[in-house]
Short mmCIF file of C-alpha atoms in Angstrom, two decimals:
data_model
loop_
_atom_site.label_atom_id
_atom_site.label_comp_id
_atom_site.label_asym_id
_atom_site.label_seq_id
_atom_site.Cartn_x
_atom_site.Cartn_y
_atom_site.Cartn_z
CA MET A 1 -14.67 48.32 6.76
CA ARG A 2 -12.91 45.00 6.17
CA GLU A 3 -9.61 45.17 4.32
CA MET A 4 -9.33 42.79 1.38
CA SER A 5 -6.39 40.40 1.35
CA TRP A 6 -4.63 40.02 -1.97
CA GLY A 7 -4.65 36.66 -3.70
CA PRO A 8 -5.66 34.95 -6.95
CA GLU A 9 -9.35 35.55 -6.23
CA SER A 10 -8.79 39.26 -5.56
CA LEU A 11 -6.73 39.63 -8.72
CA GLY A 12 -9.37 37.84 -10.77
CA LEU A 13 -12.09 40.04 -9.29
CA LEU A 14 -10.06 43.15 -10.13
CA LEU A 15 -9.56 42.02 -13.73
CA PHE A 16 -13.28 41.25 -14.02
CA ALA A 17 -14.13 44.70 -12.63
CA LEU A 18 -11.75 46.43 -15.05
CA LEU A 19 -12.53 44.46 -18.20
CA VAL A 20 -16.12 43.25 -17.92
CA PHE A 21 -18.35 44.82 -15.25
CA PRO A 22 -18.34 47.68 -14.63
CA GLY A 23 -15.18 47.74 -16.69
CA LEU A 24 -14.40 48.34 -20.32
CA PHE A 25 -17.17 46.22 -21.87
CA PHE A 26 -19.99 47.56 -19.68
CA THR A 27 -18.74 51.16 -19.82
CA VAL A 28 -18.51 51.19 -23.61
CA ALA A 29 -21.97 49.62 -23.88
CA LEU A 30 -23.41 52.20 -21.45
CA ALA A 31 -21.69 55.04 -23.30
CA LEU A 32 -23.06 53.94 -26.68
CA PHE A 33 -26.55 53.45 -25.24
CA SER A 34 -26.39 56.92 -23.65
CA GLU A 35 -25.34 58.43 -26.98
CA TRP A 36 -28.29 56.74 -28.70
CA TYR A 37 -30.74 57.88 -26.02
CA LEU A 38 -29.45 61.44 -26.09
CA ARG A 39 -29.58 61.63 -29.89
CA LYS A 40 -33.09 60.16 -29.89
CA ILE A 41 -34.44 62.64 -27.30
CA VAL A 42 -32.81 65.63 -28.98
CA ALA A 43 -34.12 64.53 -32.39
CA ARG A 44 -37.68 64.13 -31.09
CA MET A 45 -37.58 67.60 -29.53
CA GLN A 46 -36.41 69.01 -32.87
CA ASN A 47 -39.03 67.06 -34.85
CA ARG A 48 -36.51 64.66 -36.38
CA MET A 49 -36.28 60.86 -36.38
CA GLY A 50 -32.87 60.41 -34.84
CA PRO A 51 -31.15 56.98 -35.05
CA SER A 52 -33.69 54.64 -36.64
CA TYR A 53 -32.16 52.01 -38.93
CA VAL A 54 -29.42 49.93 -37.24
CA GLY A 55 -30.89 47.64 -34.60
CA PRO A 56 -34.29 47.91 -32.87
CA PHE A 57 -35.31 51.59 -32.78
CA GLY A 58 -31.84 52.43 -34.09
CA ILE A 59 -30.21 51.49 -30.78
CA LEU A 60 -27.12 50.03 -32.50
CA GLN A 61 -26.47 53.13 -34.63
CA PRO A 62 -23.74 54.57 -32.32
CA LEU A 63 -21.95 51.20 -32.41
CA ALA A 64 -22.24 51.08 -36.19
CA ASP A 65 -20.86 54.63 -36.45
CA PHE A 66 -17.93 53.76 -34.21
CA LEU A 67 -17.06 50.56 -36.11
CA LYS A 68 -17.34 52.38 -39.44
CA LEU A 69 -14.87 55.06 -38.33
CA VAL A 70 -12.41 52.63 -36.76
CA MET A 71 -12.50 49.87 -39.39
CA SER A 72 -13.53 51.46 -42.69
CA LYS A 73 -12.71 55.16 -42.80
CA GLU A 74 -9.28 56.40 -43.80
CA GLU A 75 -7.17 58.27 -41.26
CA VAL A 76 -5.77 61.47 -42.80
CA VAL A 77 -2.35 62.21 -41.34
CA GLN A 78 -0.50 65.52 -41.75
CA LYS A 79 3.21 65.60 -42.46
CA PHE A 80 4.16 67.03 -39.08
CA SER A 81 1.48 65.38 -36.93
CA LEU A 82 2.12 62.68 -34.32
CA SER A 83 -0.26 59.97 -35.46
CA TRP A 84 0.27 57.69 -32.42
CA VAL A 85 -0.37 60.39 -29.79
CA PRO A 86 -4.16 60.81 -30.23
CA LYS A 87 -4.74 57.06 -30.15
CA ALA A 88 -2.58 56.58 -27.04
CA MET A 89 -4.23 59.52 -25.25
CA ALA A 90 -7.73 58.33 -26.20
CA LEU A 91 -7.00 54.94 -24.66
CA THR A 92 -5.58 56.70 -21.59
CA GLY A 93 -8.77 58.72 -21.19
CA ILE A 94 -10.99 55.66 -21.57
CA GLY A 95 -8.84 53.72 -19.11
CA ALA A 96 -9.03 56.53 -16.54
CA ALA A 97 -12.82 56.70 -16.82
CA VAL A 98 -13.13 52.92 -16.45
CA ALA A 99 -10.79 52.86 -13.44
CA SER A 100 -12.87 55.55 -11.70
CA LEU A 101 -15.81 53.14 -11.49
CA LEU A 102 -13.89 51.09 -8.92
CA PHE A 103 -14.81 53.79 -6.40
CA LEU A 104 -18.57 53.21 -6.80
CA PRO A 105 -20.78 50.48 -5.26
CA ILE A 106 -21.56 49.16 -8.74
CA SER A 107 -18.10 47.56 -8.86
CA PRO A 108 -17.56 44.12 -7.26
CA PHE A 109 -13.96 45.20 -6.53
CA ARG A 110 -14.15 48.47 -4.59
CA VAL A 111 -11.54 51.05 -3.70
CA VAL A 112 -12.54 52.62 -0.37
CA ALA A 113 -10.32 54.89 1.69
CA PRO A 114 -10.46 58.19 3.59
CA TYR A 115 -10.37 61.18 1.21
CA ASP A 116 -10.51 58.90 -1.82
CA PHE A 117 -12.69 61.45 -3.65
CA VAL A 118 -9.45 63.36 -4.36
CA VAL A 119 -8.01 60.28 -6.08
CA TYR A 120 -11.28 59.77 -7.96
CA LEU A 121 -11.27 63.31 -9.30
CA TYR A 122 -7.59 63.06 -10.19
CA ILE A 123 -8.19 59.90 -12.22
CA CYS A 124 -11.43 60.84 -13.95
CA SER A 125 -11.64 64.64 -13.95
CA LEU A 126 -7.99 65.35 -14.78
CA TRP A 127 -6.86 62.61 -17.13
CA VAL A 128 -9.92 62.61 -19.37
CA PRO A 129 -9.69 66.33 -20.29
CA VAL A 130 -5.90 66.09 -20.48
CA SER A 131 -6.21 63.22 -22.96
CA ILE A 132 -8.59 65.28 -25.13
CA VAL A 133 -6.24 68.28 -25.07
CA PHE A 134 -3.24 66.19 -26.15
CA MET A 135 -5.29 64.49 -28.85
CA GLY A 136 -5.90 67.92 -30.38
CA LEU A 137 -2.32 69.12 -29.92
CA SER A 138 -0.97 66.17 -31.91
CA ALA A 139 -1.73 67.93 -35.23
CA PRO A 140 -0.52 71.43 -36.23
CA ASN A 141 -3.42 73.51 -37.51
CA PRO A 142 -4.52 77.10 -36.73
CA PHE A 143 -8.12 75.97 -36.25
CA VAL A 144 -6.92 73.29 -33.83
CA SER A 145 -4.89 75.86 -31.88
CA ALA A 146 -7.88 78.19 -31.57
CA GLY A 147 -10.09 75.29 -30.50
CA ILE A 148 -7.54 74.13 -27.91
CA SER A 149 -7.31 77.65 -26.44
CA ARG A 150 -11.09 77.75 -26.04
CA LEU A 151 -11.06 74.22 -24.67
CA LEU A 152 -8.50 75.13 -22.01
CA SER A 153 -10.42 78.28 -21.08
CA LEU A 154 -13.55 76.21 -20.61
CA PHE A 155 -11.76 73.49 -18.64
CA ILE A 156 -10.09 76.01 -16.32
CA ALA A 157 -13.52 77.39 -15.45
CA THR A 158 -15.37 74.05 -15.41
CA GLU A 159 -13.16 71.57 -13.58
CA PRO A 160 -12.96 73.50 -10.25
CA VAL A 161 -16.76 73.85 -10.29
CA TRP A 162 -17.13 70.13 -11.01
CA PHE A 163 -14.70 69.37 -8.16
CA ALA A 164 -16.73 71.53 -5.75
CA ALA A 165 -20.02 70.01 -6.98
CA VAL A 166 -18.77 66.49 -6.21
CA LEU A 167 -17.52 67.71 -2.83
CA VAL A 168 -21.00 68.84 -1.68
CA PRO A 169 -22.57 65.40 -1.00
CA VAL A 170 -19.20 63.98 0.08
CA ALA A 171 -18.83 66.71 2.72
CA LEU A 172 -22.46 66.44 3.83
CA THR A 173 -22.21 62.68 4.29
CA THR A 174 -19.05 63.11 6.35
CA TYR A 175 -20.31 65.99 8.51
CA TYR A 176 -23.66 64.35 9.24
CA GLY A 177 -21.85 61.22 10.39
CA TYR A 178 -23.30 58.89 7.74
CA SER A 179 -19.89 57.93 6.36
CA GLU A 180 -17.64 55.27 7.86
CA MET A 181 -14.66 57.01 6.28
CA PRO A 182 -14.29 60.78 5.81
CA PHE A 183 -14.70 62.14 2.30
CA SER A 184 -15.14 58.74 0.68
CA VAL A 185 -16.91 58.41 -2.68
CA PHE A 186 -18.14 54.90 -1.90
CA CYS A 187 -19.56 55.83 1.53
CA THR A 188 -21.21 58.89 0.00
CA ALA A 189 -22.79 56.81 -2.77
CA VAL A 190 -24.21 54.37 -0.22
CA ASN A 191 -25.61 57.01 2.15
CA SER A 192 -26.39 60.08 0.01
CA TRP A 193 -30.12 59.25 -0.15
CA ARG A 194 -30.29 59.90 3.62
CA LEU A 195 -29.23 63.52 3.11
CA TRP A 196 -32.53 64.39 1.44
CA SER A 197 -34.30 63.82 4.79
CA GLU A 198 -32.21 66.54 6.46
CA PRO A 199 -33.83 70.02 6.05
CA LEU A 200 -30.69 72.05 5.30
CA GLY A 201 -28.99 69.03 3.80
CA ALA A 202 -31.77 68.70 1.24
CA VAL A 203 -31.41 72.38 0.27
CA ALA A 204 -27.65 71.95 -0.15
CA MET A 205 -28.16 68.79 -2.20
CA LEU A 206 -30.71 70.50 -4.48
CA LEU A 207 -28.43 73.49 -5.11
CA GLY A 208 -25.47 71.18 -5.67
CA LEU A 209 -27.46 69.02 -8.08
CA VAL A 210 -28.47 72.05 -10.16
CA GLY A 211 -24.88 73.24 -10.30
CA THR A 212 -23.66 69.76 -11.13
CA VAL A 213 -26.01 69.35 -14.11
CA VAL A 214 -24.87 72.69 -15.54
CA SER A 215 -21.20 71.84 -14.98
CA ILE A 216 -21.67 68.48 -16.74
CA GLN A 217 -22.99 70.33 -19.81
CA ALA A 218 -19.84 72.46 -19.81
CA LYS A 219 -17.56 69.56 -18.92
CA GLU A 220 -18.84 67.51 -21.86
CA MET A 221 -18.82 70.52 -24.24
CA ALA A 222 -22.51 70.01 -24.91
CA GLN A 223 -24.76 72.81 -26.06
CA PRO A 224 -24.76 75.60 -25.08
CA PHE A 225 -21.11 75.03 -24.08
CA ASN A 226 -19.87 73.48 -27.36
CA ILE A 227 -17.61 76.52 -27.76
CA PRO A 228 -14.31 74.69 -28.48
CA GLU A 229 -15.82 72.95 -31.55
CA ALA A 230 -17.66 75.95 -33.05
CA GLU A 231 -18.23 74.32 -36.44
CA HIS A 232 -19.21 77.52 -38.27
CA GLU A 233 -16.28 79.50 -36.89
CA LEU A 234 -13.45 76.97 -36.49
CA ILE A 235 -14.60 74.10 -38.75
CA ALA A 236 -14.42 71.68 -35.81
CA GLY A 237 -12.01 73.43 -33.46
CA PHE A 238 -9.66 71.08 -31.63
CA ALA A 239 -11.19 68.12 -33.53
CA THR A 240 -10.51 69.58 -37.00
CA GLU A 241 -7.80 67.03 -37.83
CA PHE A 242 -9.60 64.02 -36.36
CA SER A 243 -10.57 61.41 -38.93
CA GLY A 244 -11.09 57.69 -39.22
CA PRO A 245 -10.04 55.70 -36.11
CA VAL A 246 -8.93 58.84 -34.23
CA LEU A 247 -12.34 60.44 -34.68
CA GLY A 248 -14.03 57.22 -33.59
CA LEU A 249 -11.87 56.99 -30.46
CA PHE A 250 -12.47 60.65 -29.63
CA ASN A 251 -16.23 60.16 -29.87
CA LEU A 252 -15.92 57.12 -27.62
CA VAL A 253 -13.85 59.04 -25.03
CA HIS A 254 -16.50 61.76 -24.99
CA ASP A 255 -19.38 59.29 -24.62
CA VAL A 256 -17.60 57.28 -21.92
CA ASP A 257 -16.83 60.44 -19.94
CA THR A 258 -20.48 61.52 -20.17
CA ALA A 259 -21.76 58.12 -19.01
CA VAL A 260 -19.30 57.84 -16.11
CA SER A 261 -20.00 61.42 -14.94
CA LEU A 262 -23.77 60.87 -14.99
CA LEU A 263 -23.37 57.54 -13.18
CA LEU A 264 -21.38 59.28 -10.45
CA VAL A 265 -24.07 61.95 -10.04
CA THR A 266 -26.75 59.24 -9.97
CA TYR A 267 -25.00 57.69 -6.98
CA ILE A 268 -23.70 60.62 -4.93
CA TYR A 269 -26.72 62.89 -5.41
CA LEU A 270 -29.65 60.57 -6.11
CA GLY A 271 -28.52 57.58 -4.08
CA GLY A 272 -28.28 55.08 -6.94
CA PRO A 273 -30.51 52.07 -6.15
CA TYR A 274 -30.85 52.98 -2.48
CA PRO A 275 -32.83 52.65 -0.24
CA TYR A 276 -33.36 49.31 -2.02
CA PRO A 277 -30.57 46.69 -1.86
CA HIS A 278 -27.99 47.16 -4.56
CA LEU A 279 -28.49 43.86 -6.40
CA SER A 280 -32.25 43.62 -5.92
CA VAL A 281 -34.64 43.98 -8.86
CA PRO A 282 -36.27 47.16 -7.44
CA GLY A 283 -32.80 48.60 -6.80
CA ILE A 284 -31.62 47.93 -10.36
CA LEU A 285 -34.80 49.40 -11.83
CA LEU A 286 -34.54 52.49 -9.61
CA LEU A 287 -30.90 52.98 -10.61
CA ILE A 288 -31.85 52.81 -14.30
CA VAL A 289 -34.75 55.26 -13.82
CA LYS A 290 -32.54 57.78 -12.01
CA TYR A 291 -29.79 57.53 -14.64
CA LEU A 292 -32.27 57.98 -17.50
CA ALA A 293 -33.86 60.95 -15.70
CA LEU A 294 -30.49 62.70 -15.53
CA LEU A 295 -29.74 61.83 -19.14
CA THR A 296 -33.13 63.22 -20.17
CA VAL A 297 -32.43 66.51 -18.38
CA VAL A 298 -29.06 66.78 -20.12
CA SER A 299 -30.74 66.04 -23.47
CA VAL A 300 -33.44 68.68 -22.94
CA ILE A 301 -30.85 71.33 -22.05
CA ARG A 302 -28.76 70.40 -25.08
CA SER A 303 -31.70 70.73 -27.46
CA SER A 304 -33.04 73.96 -25.93
CA PHE A 305 -30.06 76.27 -26.41
CA GLY A 306 -27.79 77.47 -29.16
CA ARG A 307 -24.05 77.75 -28.72
CA PHE A 308 -22.75 80.47 -26.39
CA ARG A 309 -19.71 82.60 -27.00
CA ILE A 310 -16.79 81.85 -24.69
CA GLU A 311 -17.51 84.80 -22.37
CA GLN A 312 -21.23 83.94 -22.30
CA GLY A 313 -20.42 80.33 -21.48
CA ILE A 314 -18.13 81.19 -18.58
CA GLU A 315 -20.58 83.77 -17.23
CA THR A 316 -23.42 81.23 -17.37
CA LEU A 317 -21.24 78.62 -15.69
CA LEU A 318 -20.37 80.98 -12.85
CA LYS A 319 -23.96 82.14 -12.39
CA TYR A 320 -25.85 78.86 -12.62
CA SER A 321 -23.22 76.37 -11.48
CA ALA A 322 -20.47 77.96 -9.41
CA ALA A 323 -22.82 80.16 -7.36
CA PRO A 324 -25.30 77.38 -6.37
CA VAL A 325 -22.43 75.02 -5.58
CA ALA A 326 -20.70 77.66 -3.42
CA ILE A 327 -23.92 78.21 -1.43
CA ALA A 328 -24.34 74.44 -1.13
CA LEU A 329 -20.80 74.10 0.28
CA ILE A 330 -21.50 76.80 2.85
CA LEU A 331 -24.68 74.99 3.90
CA ALA A 332 -22.77 71.71 4.01
CA ASN A 333 -20.41 73.20 6.58
CA ILE A 334 -23.03 74.85 8.81
CA ALA A 335 -26.00 72.47 8.45
CA PRO A 336 -24.74 69.75 10.85
CA ILE A 337 -23.91 72.42 13.46
CA ILE A 338 -27.36 74.04 13.26
CA THR A 339 -29.30 70.77 13.24
#
């Protein structure tokens, strides 16, 4: 792969990729749209209207909610809280999620290197949860402490499973020889659709996809894994002290993380726009359809279950996510040898 030489054009392309597309502007817009779509699907399944008033079909309601919290609502600050920490950590989490998109083909400025999936997971899968943890720890409150302990328990169980789930298509692409660089997120995203034509590769991809969807539910603390919030037990858990701009930024971090995670799965498991060219009309439409299909599955799961207890959540994660992903990794190692 050709190495890019640095210059004014490269710097301008990097700034465009970080700030406009698929940078901050696009990522926030995608996150707010995903929140609207998810709320709409869940509401319909529960015989409610969902967002309906702001914008066509209520599509601007998440944006209106965010602006109301950031610009109009008062931020309640405790005497011993660190009011600047949650805002700084929220921006850190959003920045990490936006930077992770540079590893995908959707970005005009692409980071491609051997074993870059480790860097991707470090940026996106470590700094986003760390930012949420430190946002909660900024305010002293027993409900916050209990919520943080549950949050850490869930993250300790979820993040290794998420790491392994991302590794499945990356390893398969490398072992089957489809990747120009070993264990590269970009090369996997470009060639993952080919894996579904391999008999054992398709089985590994299916098991990995099932485990990935379950791990995303836990990673995003969506039902039935919304254990750290536990409104009826802990008021709002780690988010008890969030209000005004801090609450708005936390909601945005959560939505951005959900959108970026689903976009990654759309590429490395479902092939993104491929086999159509990336910037072609059929490719763009196929990418949108695949992303919405994943978002619909997440919405259906969220609306179909009540909240688990912490031990139930971890047991479910191990049974329906860790176990399929472990089998998929075994198949990923032996499939190229057998075939």
